[in-house]
Amino acid sequence: MLDGEYSKERDQIRNLMQNSSTFDELFLYGPLDVDAHREQTLRAVKELIALKTVHLRDMVDNPKKFLMWFETISYCDPSVALKFAVQYNLWGGTILLLGTKKHHDRYLQDISDGKLLGVFGLTELGHGSNVNGLETTATFDLASKSFIINSPTWTSQKYWPGNISKHGKLATIFARLILGGVDKGVHAFVVPIRSEPTVLYPYGEVLEGVTIRDISYKSSYNGIDNGGLLFKNVKIPLENMLDRFSSVDENGKYHSEIPSNRHFGAMMSVFFIGRVCLSLLSLCSMKVGVAIALSYAYNRLQFGPPKQAEQPIINYTTTQRRLIPSIARAYAYDFAHKAISEPLGRAQDVLHSYSSGIKAFTSWDSVAALQLAREVAGGQGIRLHTRIGMLREHSDLVVTGEGDNTVLCQQVAKFLLAQYHKAMQSGSFSGELAYVNNLTGTTPSQVPIDLLSLSYQQLLLEHREYILVKELYQKIYGNNKTLATNSLEFYNKFNENLTLTIKVAKANVDRLVQGFFLDRIIKLTNTDPTTLTLLKNLCRLDSLVQIQKELGFYFNYNLLSSQKLYIQIDDTITQLCKDITPYSKHLTSAFAIPNKFHPLLNSIE
Amino acid sequence: MLDGEYSKERDQIRNLMQNSSTFDELFLYGPLDVDAHREQTLRAVKELIALKTVHLRDMVDNPKKFLMWFETISYCDPSVALKFAVQYNLWGGTILLLGTKKHHDRYLQDISDGKLLGVFGLTELGHGSNVNGLETTATFDLASKSFIINSPTWTSQKYWPGNISKHGKLATIFARLILGGVDKGVHAFVVPIRSEPTVLYPYGEVLEGVTIRDISYKSSYNGIDNGGLLFKNVKIPLENMLDRFSSVDENGKYHSEIPSNRHFGAMMSVFFIGRVCLSLLSLCSMKVGVAIALSYAYNRLQFGPPKQAEQPIINYTTTQRRLIPSIARAYAYDFAHKAISEPLGRAQDVLHSYSSGIKAFTSWDSVAALQLAREVAGGQGIRLHTRIGMLREHSDLVVTGEGDNTVLCQQVAKFLLAQYHKAMQSGSFSGELAYVNNLTGTTPSQVPIDLLSLSYQQLLLEHREYILVKELYQKIYGNNKTLATNSLEFYNKFNENLTLTIKVAKANVDRLVQGFFLDRIIKLTNTDPTTLTLLKNLCRLDSLVQIQKELGFYFNYNLLSSQKLYIQIDDTITQLCKDITPYSKHLTSAFAIPNKFHPLLNSIE
Ligand SMILES: Cc1cc2nc3c(=O)[nH]c(=O)nc-3n(C[C@H](O)[C@H](O)[C@H](O)COP(=O)(O)OP(=O)(O)OC[C@H]3O[C@@H](n4cnc5c(N)ncnc54)[C@H](O)[C@@H]3O)c2cc1C
Ligand SMILES: Cc1cc2nc3c(=O)[nH]c(=O)nc-3n(C[C@H](O)[C@H](O)[C@H](O)COP(=O)(O)OP(=O)(O)OC[C@H]3O[C@@H](n4cnc5c(N)ncnc54)[C@H](O)[C@@H]3O)c2cc1C
């Protein structure tokens, strides 16, 4: 049900991972040796590439296939997926998306084949979330017709990028372009950092003017050679500027198709797919961890009715409540990720908002689901061998990577705020908020409470998003409907209400995810009734759990009001979990996890 | 402010940890080598013992001192604290608390000196939460006047206990006493597992009949040599039975002071202090992780007002909201732990309920606080060097250790249910629910809303606990006021309502913790007004955050009702955080964390 169009390719990948010992997770069994882990990770990436299931160009030509691929390789130690992301999405992606034909001809095939390993050098020690503020410089030198790359301060060192401390030969370095003493803002350049390989240095020697540091031990992803990178007067030729959006000619004349205040945003927006990839990685971790805990819960007997045999802990309602909603959530997010990667010609700002919000809540929910899964597995959940703890660590990285969740929620809220503002000015709702037009006269308090109705739930979710956006609008534009978004007042008001931006983003994602789930259900015409009911129950459960999380909102805004609803909603969730539990193993078997990555399948240790 | 009576002793311990390289955390810098980690952990424990600040007997004679000690050693890699707990609280504790003079004379001093290392063998592979169901047997053999220890099945192996796979010489083994073919239930026995040390085997050779397995890599506590332990016809002399509560004489006659249905409970209740120790460990992890993230938040500049310099991320309201409530919580729990360890002669069942509930929510909240702290620290939060990720792992163990939280919450709920049941039968509230007598006529909806009033908040917290206990009572005793707690019907009804038991336990802990905080504030007579206001604000913030988590409850039961309260409460919390932020570094400096364990104090990496 979840494999989708590419089940053959997925099987190929899963078979490789199941059968090649390169994919054994060495951190489970032996001392965590960073060097060995890094080399094994690289080997694994190369074995995957050798399958030739996907090409770097699929990022643009066939994003759905590209995403399928990424999701499937996320089953194993996700250092592999991240290493792949560094090589394809980031290093390859900059060449593909910010470069032009000359760069494509020169680099793309070797990158796609895994022969030319590279670095995506965006983040600096001093600038992570606010990369637009980075400090590295690329100064045009008229005499030599070249750029000179420098790291003017300690904080300007490139910091974090994978492939820095060991494997990378070239790097795309984001730096401030300095032209005739004028700072033209951030642009991207290809900068060699290591020589051709030699016997002594299989990945080449670090070039002159380049200094490299090793970041070393992390709580996860130790297969990635993250590092720090400093430049001192490193000269690169003119053609190494990635010049899709803007260029410098031999005489030092600057040309750009995009106004300077939108230049950085345009460069960054091309990385939409990278965010979806990382989001899929955390979704995959969630699926696997929850499936492992479910196996334990079925195998583990503990306590039982008076004078009777012990019973499996899956029978306890708290166990069901800790696992079944996560399964529902995993299905909901699975459909949502597929939906946003459909080639529907959505505008860039819509895609940016969707991918930001969905990535934020997928990763947060994944971490939370894995915490519950680990608790269900008791002491076994602590063993590396059981994988759940590591999976949580893996997902955790996604929370602040490829855009920090808190910052991304602000962007979702800003997007919706702009839509609302437009509606206030034009007098009608359109775009993302078009649904508001259908809300009048249908406040949930006017229709009978029906907690299990998909459309009733939809109404609750829509009203919440709408009201919260309105509240945010009031807080910010309440006294001044024409407040400029780049004013100090806007900045201050926005920052005073940051927790509200998170609530807004959450409401938006809840509505979107439920909407995509409903679309999916509607499209399932040939499905047997049992499966259809099951899917509907998953959708109901997932929405009701999200509604319960914001119950205070619903009561306070009179969208729900009825005595004992607090208990009743909780009981309804418990009942839904109970109804779904008998199907839970089927549901997780659709995750199609290679056995190698599914410990406790038939045992309690 | 937090050191309390033993600040001299605490300083001694902190100085040792700061200055001895034995306390350097090797997993931060080098490959995670389990063997080296285990040996270093043992050395660290021995260096701490050499300080002679505490004696094993203090567990009973001076529990406050014992707890202070335990909390203070939790700053460093908590493998050390856990190793100490295995040796003192568990292995030593069984000898002290379940043994009699002959055992004390023979073992106590050597245990206290760290010379005689031992195992606390309770958990089995097949029985963790339900240890009363364990399978190991101790069969009395009349001919030889001895017990014969056996592991009859694979699942009966002792599983997890520290000191098994490397260091333990003796073990206290919990086993079913079989007397003349009759199973007399679980009792404890001292069983040697290793010989005297030899040159080749510095911890002795594994004795005949004993099989040992190594559990190996875990996501944390790799300094502990957890293992599996199987016995085949291991003979031990009669006097090795720990006979404080019950004994077998030479003729195989059984004697016990306690009825058999309460025997296991009596044995377990003596370990109250162990639970408080582990709870303190997770509290300490929370303090340290939050302090580290706070330092980062002050040092880290990112974004800023239009055309102005970047500002520290502590200025963002979301950063404050992710750290300041955790500081408030840490203070609240600190006071609560001190309060429950006062020698006030509380009954065993009260102490059991208090320690269970407080341990459950301290560890859960600690894990959650450390997740937020890690997110505040961005990518740095992933580096082992930064410690936050590891601290979260450490705390996480406590969630299912020394009583799994979900199961402990059931016990709190059962305790309160019994109190309520008694009240229904006697017609008046007493004991834990005595406060209910003062509630009539004071429903919060009848007094003006005052979110910042400590007594108004108390009213809200009391009403919630009372109402939820009442709801649970209704669900279980609604149709049958004389339902027996050991009936199948009780079992089924209770299990249908397990999520409600967690809500009840949470409400109980919220009320208790706030109550202890208020006690503390009242007792602070000589405090300067700034500190007093600050403490009050911490108390207000902490309660309001807990109230917000259950806002749906308050609205649905009409304890709160006012338009826009949803937003207003959130804004009030934001404002409290803002008010407290300027004092936040003072507040965390009272945690007195040795610098060695406080990275990012003056840097961003
Ligand atoms: C394993 C790993 C691999 C990586 N690989 C690469 C790579 O290949 N290439 C690359 O360029 N980078 C890479 N990164 C960097 C990664 O993208 C950054 O960690 C990420 O962008 C977050 O930046 P930061 O760590 O500096 O966090 P910070 O920016 O310091 O954020 C810290 C906290 O501040 C908060 N914050 C910041 N600004 C605001 C605001 N305006 N309002 C409210 N809160 C705010 C955030 O919510 C966050 O919680 C990698 C990181 C890791 C850990
Ligand atoms: C590092 C480490 C050190 C340890 N050291 C020792 C030691 O020195 N000595 C020792 O004896 N033990 C030790 N233990 C064991 C520890 O005490 C157990 O892990 C703990 O008791 C939980 O048991 P379990 O792991 O078997 O979980 P399980 O009992 O399998 O619990 C799994 C899940 O089932 C749920 N569950 C169980 N029963 C119910 C129910 N009735 N209703 C609802 N839910 C239920 C629980 O909530 C839990 O989430 C150690 C464990 C670890 C990880």
Coordinates of N, CA and C and ligand atoms in Angstrom, one line a residue, chain A residues 82 86 90 119-131 158-163 174 218 220-221 224 226 397 400-407 410 491 495 498, chain B residues 296 300-304 313 316-319 322 372-383, ligand 1:
Chain A
L82 N 22.4 10.2 4.6 CA 22.9 11.6 4.8 C 24.1 11.8 3.9
V86 N 24.4 14.5 1.0 CA 25.5 15.5 0.8 C 26.1 15.4 -0.6
L90 N 23.0 18.0 -2.2 CA 23.7 19.2 -1.8 C 24.8 19.6 -2.7
V119 N 31.6 18.8 -1.3 CA 31.1 19.4 -0.1 C 30.1 20.5 -0.5
F120 N 29.1 20.6 0.4 CA 28.1 21.7 0.2 C 28.4 22.7 1.4
G121 N 29.1 23.7 1.0 CA 29.7 24.6 2.1 C 28.8 25.8 2.3
L122 N 27.8 25.6 3.0 CA 26.9 26.8 3.3 C 27.1 27.2 4.7
T123 N 26.7 26.4 5.7 CA 26.8 26.8 7.1 C 28.2 27.2 7.5
E124 N 28.3 28.2 8.4 CA 29.6 28.6 9.0 C 29.5 28.5 10.5
L125 N 30.6 28.4 11.2 CA 30.5 28.3 12.6 C 29.6 29.4 13.2
G126 N 29.8 30.6 12.6 CA 29.0 31.8 13.2 C 27.6 31.9 12.6
H127 N 27.3 31.1 11.5 CA 26.0 31.3 10.9 C 25.4 30.0 10.5
G128 N 24.3 29.6 11.2 CA 23.6 28.4 10.9 C 22.2 28.7 10.3
S129 N 21.3 29.0 11.2 CA 20.0 29.4 10.8 C 20.0 30.6 9.9
N130 N 20.8 31.6 10.3 CA 20.9 32.8 9.5 C 22.1 32.8 8.5
V131 N 22.0 31.9 7.6 CA 23.1 31.8 6.6 C 23.3 33.0 5.7
K158 N 33.7 27.5 7.3 CA 32.6 26.6 7.0 C 32.6 25.5 8.1
Y159 N 31.5 25.2 8.6 CA 31.4 24.3 9.8 C 30.2 23.4 9.6
W160 N 30.5 22.2 9.8 CA 29.5 21.1 9.7 C 29.6 20.3 8.4
P161 N 29.6 20.9 7.2 CA 29.4 20.2 6.0 C 30.1 18.8 5.9
G162 N 29.3 17.8 5.5 CA 29.8 16.5 5.4 C 30.8 16.4 4.2
N163 N 31.7 15.4 4.2 CA 32.8 15.3 3.2 C 33.9 16.3 3.4
F174 N 29.6 28.9 -0.4 CA 28.7 30.1 -0.4 C 29.5 31.2 0.2
K218 N 29.6 12.6 17.4 CA 28.3 13.1 17.5 C 27.4 12.0 18.1
S220 N 25.0 10.9 16.7 CA 24.5 10.1 15.6 C 25.2 10.4 14.4
Y221 N 25.0 9.7 13.3 CA 25.6 10.0 12.0 C 27.1 10.1 12.1
I224 N 29.4 10.2 8.9 CA 29.6 11.4 8.1 C 30.8 12.1 8.7
N226 N 31.9 15.2 9.1 CA 31.7 16.6 9.3 C 33.0 17.3 9.7
L397 N 18.3 14.8 14.5 CA 19.1 15.8 13.7 C 18.3 16.6 12.7
T400 N 16.7 20.1 13.6 CA 17.4 21.4 13.4 C 18.1 21.5 12.1
G401 N 18.1 20.4 11.3 CA 18.9 20.4 10.1 C 18.0 20.8 8.9
E402 N 18.6 21.2 7.8 CA 17.8 21.6 6.6 C 16.7 22.6 7.0
G403 N 17.2 23.6 7.8 CA 16.2 24.6 8.3 C 15.7 24.1 9.7
D404 N 16.1 24.9 10.7 CA 15.6 24.6 12.0 C 14.1 24.7 12.1
N405 N 13.5 23.7 12.8 CA 12.0 23.7 12.9 C 11.4 25.0 13.4
T406 N 12.0 25.5 14.4 CA 11.4 26.7 15.0 C 11.4 27.9 14.0
V407 N 12.5 28.0 13.3 CA 12.6 29.0 12.3 C 11.7 28.7 11.1
Q410 N 8.2 29.7 11.7 CA 8.0 31.2 11.5 C 7.7 31.5 10.0
Y491 N 9.1 43.5 13.1 CA 10.1 42.6 13.6 C 9.8 42.3 15.1
N495 N 8.4 38.9 16.8 CA 9.2 38.1 17.8 C 8.5 38.0 19.2
L498 N 6.2 34.6 18.9 CA 6.8 33.4 18.2 C 6.1 32.1 18.6
Chain B
Y296 N 24.8 28.5 25.6 CA 24.8 28.6 24.2 C 23.9 29.8 23.7
R300 N 25.3 32.7 21.5 CA 25.0 32.5 20.1 C 24.2 33.7 19.5
L301 N 24.8 34.4 18.6 CA 24.1 35.5 17.9 C 23.6 34.9 16.6
Q302 N 22.3 35.3 16.3 CA 21.7 34.8 15.0 C 20.5 35.7 14.7
F303 N 20.5 36.3 13.5 CA 19.5 37.2 13.1 C 19.5 38.5 14.0
G304 N 18.6 39.4 13.7 CA 18.5 40.6 14.4 C 17.6 41.6 13.8
I313 N 20.4 34.5 20.7 CA 19.1 33.8 20.5 C 18.3 33.7 21.8
Y316 N 15.0 35.6 21.7 CA 13.8 35.2 21.1 C 12.9 34.5 22.1
T317 N 11.6 34.9 22.0 CA 10.7 34.4 23.0 C 10.6 32.9 23.0
T318 N 10.8 32.3 21.8 CA 10.7 30.8 21.7 C 11.9 30.2 22.4
T319 N 13.1 30.8 22.4 CA 14.2 30.3 23.1 C 13.9 30.4 24.6
R322 N 11.7 27.7 25.7 CA 12.2 26.4 25.7 C 13.2 26.1 26.9
L372 N 14.4 19.8 24.3 CA 14.3 21.2 24.0 C 15.7 21.9 24.1
A373 N 16.5 21.5 25.1 CA 17.8 22.1 25.3 C 18.7 21.7 24.0
R374 N 18.6 20.5 23.6 CA 19.4 20.1 22.5 C 19.0 20.9 21.2
E375 N 17.7 21.2 21.1 CA 17.2 21.9 19.9 C 17.7 23.4 20.0
V376 N 17.7 23.9 21.2 CA 18.2 25.3 21.3 C 19.7 25.4 20.9
A377 N 20.4 24.3 21.2 CA 21.8 24.3 20.8 C 22.1 24.0 19.4
G378 N 21.0 23.8 18.6 CA 21.2 23.6 17.1 C 22.1 22.4 16.9
G379 N 22.9 22.5 15.8 CA 23.9 21.5 15.5 C 24.8 21.1 16.6
Q380 N 25.2 22.1 17.4 CA 26.1 21.8 18.5 C 25.5 20.8 19.5
G381 N 24.2 20.8 19.6 CA 23.5 19.9 20.5 C 23.7 18.5 20.1
I382 N 24.1 18.2 18.9 CA 24.4 16.9 18.4 C 25.7 16.4 18.8
R383 N 26.7 17.3 19.0 CA 28.0 16.9 19.3 C 28.1 16.3 20.7
Ligands
LIG1 C1 25.3 16.2 11.2 C2 25.2 17.5 10.5 C3 25.4 17.6 9.2 C4 25.4 18.9 8.5 N1 25.7 19.0 7.2 C5 25.7 20.2 6.6 C6 26.2 20.4 5.3 O1 26.5 19.4 4.6 N2 26.3 21.6 4.7 C7 25.9 22.7 5.5 O2 26.1 23.8 4.9 N3 25.5 22.6 6.7 C8 25.4 21.4 7.3 N4 24.9 21.3 8.6 C9 24.5 22.5 9.4 C10 23.1 22.6 9.7 O3 22.4 22.9 8.5 C11 22.9 23.6 10.8 O4 23.2 22.9 12.0 C12 21.5 24.1 10.9 O5 21.4 25.0 9.8 C13 21.2 24.9 12.2 O6 22.2 25.9 12.4 P1 22.9 26.0 13.8 O7 23.4 24.6 14.2 O8 24.0 27.0 13.6 O9 21.8 26.4 14.8 P2 21.5 27.9 15.3 O10 21.3 28.7 14.1 O11 22.6 28.3 16.2 O12 20.2 27.7 16.0 C14 20.1 27.5 17.4 C15 18.8 27.7 17.9 O13 18.4 29.1 17.8 C16 17.1 29.3 17.3 N5 17.0 30.4 16.5 C17 17.8 30.9 15.5 N6 17.3 32.0 15.0 C18 16.1 32.2 15.5 C19 15.1 33.2 15.4 N7 15.2 34.2 14.5 N8 14.0 33.1 16.1 C20 13.8 32.1 17.0 N9 14.8 31.2 17.2 C21 15.9 31.2 16.5 C22 16.8 28.0 16.6 O14 15.5 27.7 16.7 C23 17.7 27.0 17.2 O15 17.0 26.2 18.1 C24 25.0 20.0 9.3 C25 24.7 19.9 10.6 C26 24.8 18.7 11.3 C27 24.5 18.6 12.7

